[in-house]
PDB file of C-alpha atoms in Angstrom:
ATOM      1  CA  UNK A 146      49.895 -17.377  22.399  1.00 93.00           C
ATOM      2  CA  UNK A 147      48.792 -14.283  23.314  1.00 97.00           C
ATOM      3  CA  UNK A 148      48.545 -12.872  26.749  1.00 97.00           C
ATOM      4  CA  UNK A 149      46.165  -9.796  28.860  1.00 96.00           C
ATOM      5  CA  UNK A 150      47.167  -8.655  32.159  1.00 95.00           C
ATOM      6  CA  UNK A 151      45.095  -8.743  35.383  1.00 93.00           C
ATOM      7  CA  UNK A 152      42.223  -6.356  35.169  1.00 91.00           C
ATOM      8  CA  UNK A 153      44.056  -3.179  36.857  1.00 89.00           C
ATOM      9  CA  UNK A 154      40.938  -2.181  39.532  1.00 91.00           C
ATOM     10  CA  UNK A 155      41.911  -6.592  40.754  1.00 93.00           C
ATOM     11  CA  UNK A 156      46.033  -5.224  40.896  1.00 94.00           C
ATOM     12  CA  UNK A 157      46.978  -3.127  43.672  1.00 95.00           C
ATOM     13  CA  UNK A 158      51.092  -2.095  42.635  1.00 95.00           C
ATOM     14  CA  UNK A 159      53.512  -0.341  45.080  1.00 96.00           C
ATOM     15  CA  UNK A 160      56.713  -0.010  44.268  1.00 96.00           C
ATOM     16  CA  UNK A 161      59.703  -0.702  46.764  1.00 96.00           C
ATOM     17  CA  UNK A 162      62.181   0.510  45.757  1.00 92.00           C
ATOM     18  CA  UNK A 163      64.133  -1.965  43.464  1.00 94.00           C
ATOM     19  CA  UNK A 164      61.200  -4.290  44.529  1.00 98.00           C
ATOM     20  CA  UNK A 165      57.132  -4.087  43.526  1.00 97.00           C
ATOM     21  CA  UNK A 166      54.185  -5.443  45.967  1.00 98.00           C
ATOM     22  CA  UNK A 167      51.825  -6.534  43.847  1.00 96.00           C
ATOM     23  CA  UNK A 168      48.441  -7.123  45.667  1.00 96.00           C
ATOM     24  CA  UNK A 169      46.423  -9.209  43.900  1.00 94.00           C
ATOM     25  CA  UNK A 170      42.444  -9.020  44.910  1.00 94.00           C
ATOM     26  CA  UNK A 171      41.073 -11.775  43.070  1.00 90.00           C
ATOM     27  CA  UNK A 172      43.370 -14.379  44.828  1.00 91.00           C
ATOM     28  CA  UNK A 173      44.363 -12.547  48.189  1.00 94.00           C
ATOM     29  CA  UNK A 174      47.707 -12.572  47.586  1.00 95.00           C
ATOM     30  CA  UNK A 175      50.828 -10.277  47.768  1.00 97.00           C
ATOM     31  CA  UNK A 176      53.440 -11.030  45.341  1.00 96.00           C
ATOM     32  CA  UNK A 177      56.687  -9.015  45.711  1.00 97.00           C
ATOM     33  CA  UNK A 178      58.437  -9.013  42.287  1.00 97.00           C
ATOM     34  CA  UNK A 179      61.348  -7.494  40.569  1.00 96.00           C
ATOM     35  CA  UNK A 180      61.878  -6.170  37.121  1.00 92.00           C
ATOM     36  CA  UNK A 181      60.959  -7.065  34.702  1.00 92.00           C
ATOM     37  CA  UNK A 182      57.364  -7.957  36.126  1.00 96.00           C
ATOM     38  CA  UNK A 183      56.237  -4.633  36.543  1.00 95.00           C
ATOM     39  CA  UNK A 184      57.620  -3.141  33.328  1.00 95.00           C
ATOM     40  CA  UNK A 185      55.843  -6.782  31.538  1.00 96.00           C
ATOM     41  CA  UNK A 186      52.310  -5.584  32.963  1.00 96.00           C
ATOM     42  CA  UNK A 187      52.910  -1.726  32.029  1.00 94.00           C
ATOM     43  CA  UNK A 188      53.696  -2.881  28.456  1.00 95.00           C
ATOM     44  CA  UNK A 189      50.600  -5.122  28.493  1.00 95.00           C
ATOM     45  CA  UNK A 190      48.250  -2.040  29.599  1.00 92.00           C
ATOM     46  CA  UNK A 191      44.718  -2.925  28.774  1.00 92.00           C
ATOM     47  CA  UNK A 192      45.905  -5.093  25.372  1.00 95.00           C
ATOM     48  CA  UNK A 193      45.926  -8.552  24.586  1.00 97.00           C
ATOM     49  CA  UNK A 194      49.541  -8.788  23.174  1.00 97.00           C
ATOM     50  CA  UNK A 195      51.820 -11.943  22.287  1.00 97.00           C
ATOM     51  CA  UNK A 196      55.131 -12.410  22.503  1.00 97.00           C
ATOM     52  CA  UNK A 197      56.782 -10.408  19.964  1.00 95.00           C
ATOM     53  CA  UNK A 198      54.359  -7.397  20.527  1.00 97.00           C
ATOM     54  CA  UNK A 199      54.897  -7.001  23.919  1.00 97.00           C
ATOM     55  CA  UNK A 200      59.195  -7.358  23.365  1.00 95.00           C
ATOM     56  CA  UNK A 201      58.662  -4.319  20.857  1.00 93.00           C
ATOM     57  CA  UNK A 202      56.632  -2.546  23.744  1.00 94.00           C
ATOM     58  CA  UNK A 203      59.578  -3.514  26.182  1.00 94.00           C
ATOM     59  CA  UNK A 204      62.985  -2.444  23.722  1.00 91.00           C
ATOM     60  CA  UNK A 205      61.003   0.799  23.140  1.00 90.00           C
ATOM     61  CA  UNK A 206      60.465   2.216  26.428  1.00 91.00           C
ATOM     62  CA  UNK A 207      63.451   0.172  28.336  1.00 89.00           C
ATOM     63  CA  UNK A 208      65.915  -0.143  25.685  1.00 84.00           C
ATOM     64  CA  UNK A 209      66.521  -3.393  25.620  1.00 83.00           C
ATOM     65  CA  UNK A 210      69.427  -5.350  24.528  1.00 80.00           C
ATOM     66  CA  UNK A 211      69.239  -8.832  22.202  1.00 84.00           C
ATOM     67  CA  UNK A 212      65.305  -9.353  23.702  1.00 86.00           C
ATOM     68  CA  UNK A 213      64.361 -13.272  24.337  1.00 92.00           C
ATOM     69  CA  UNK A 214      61.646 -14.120  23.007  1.00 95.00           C
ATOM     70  CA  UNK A 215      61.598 -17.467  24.660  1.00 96.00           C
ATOM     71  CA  UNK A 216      62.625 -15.986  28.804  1.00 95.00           C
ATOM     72  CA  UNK A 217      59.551 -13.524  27.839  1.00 96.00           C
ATOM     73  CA  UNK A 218      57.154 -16.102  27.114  1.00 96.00           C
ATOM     74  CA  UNK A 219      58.149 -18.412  30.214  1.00 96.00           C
ATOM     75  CA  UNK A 220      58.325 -15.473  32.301  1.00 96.00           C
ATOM     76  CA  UNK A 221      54.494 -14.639  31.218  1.00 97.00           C
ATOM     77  CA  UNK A 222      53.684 -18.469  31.913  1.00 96.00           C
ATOM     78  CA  UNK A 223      54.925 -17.601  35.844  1.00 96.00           C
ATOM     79  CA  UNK A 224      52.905 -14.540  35.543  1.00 96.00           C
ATOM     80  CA  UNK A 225      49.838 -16.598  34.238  1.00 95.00           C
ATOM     81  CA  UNK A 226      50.449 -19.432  36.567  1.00 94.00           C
ATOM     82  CA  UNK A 227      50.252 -16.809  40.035  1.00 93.00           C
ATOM     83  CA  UNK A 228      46.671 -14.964  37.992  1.00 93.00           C
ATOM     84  CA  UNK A 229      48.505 -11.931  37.210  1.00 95.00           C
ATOM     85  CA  UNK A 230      48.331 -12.216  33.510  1.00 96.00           C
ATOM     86  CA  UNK A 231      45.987 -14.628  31.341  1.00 95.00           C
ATOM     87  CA  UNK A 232      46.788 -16.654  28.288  1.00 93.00           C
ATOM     88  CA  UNK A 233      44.584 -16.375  25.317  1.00 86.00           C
TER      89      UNK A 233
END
């Protein structure tokens, strides 16, 4: 499975301090999130990624210790499920 983030101009993100708004246009909705949602989308960019691509993205810039594949992929299934990332 692969997986592409929301088109960025539909995303409006403000961080809150250990907490992100995420406004998203297409559905009306605010979702307030914590890590690792907003580092997940920043990884994604403007790519269409799966699983194991994205994890690389995610131990490279967070330094991440013994990744799960498997709490990545059903944490992109939430993501997917609330419109803010779309399976491929």
């Amino acid at each position: 499975m692969r997986y592409r983030a929301a088109d960025r101009a539909s995303l409006r993100i403000v961080p809150l301090d250990v907490l992100t708004a995420l406004y998203h246009r297409a559905s009306g909705q605010t979702h307030i999130v914590e890590a690792p949602v907003p580092e997940i989308l920043a990884a994604l960019g403007e790519e269409t990624l799966d699983v194991h691509a994205i994890l690389d993205r995610l131990a490279r810039d967070y330094a991440l210790v013994d990744p799960d594949p498997a709490a990545l992929a059903d944490r992109l299934e939430e993501l997917a499920a609330a419109g803010l990332v779309m399976a491929a």
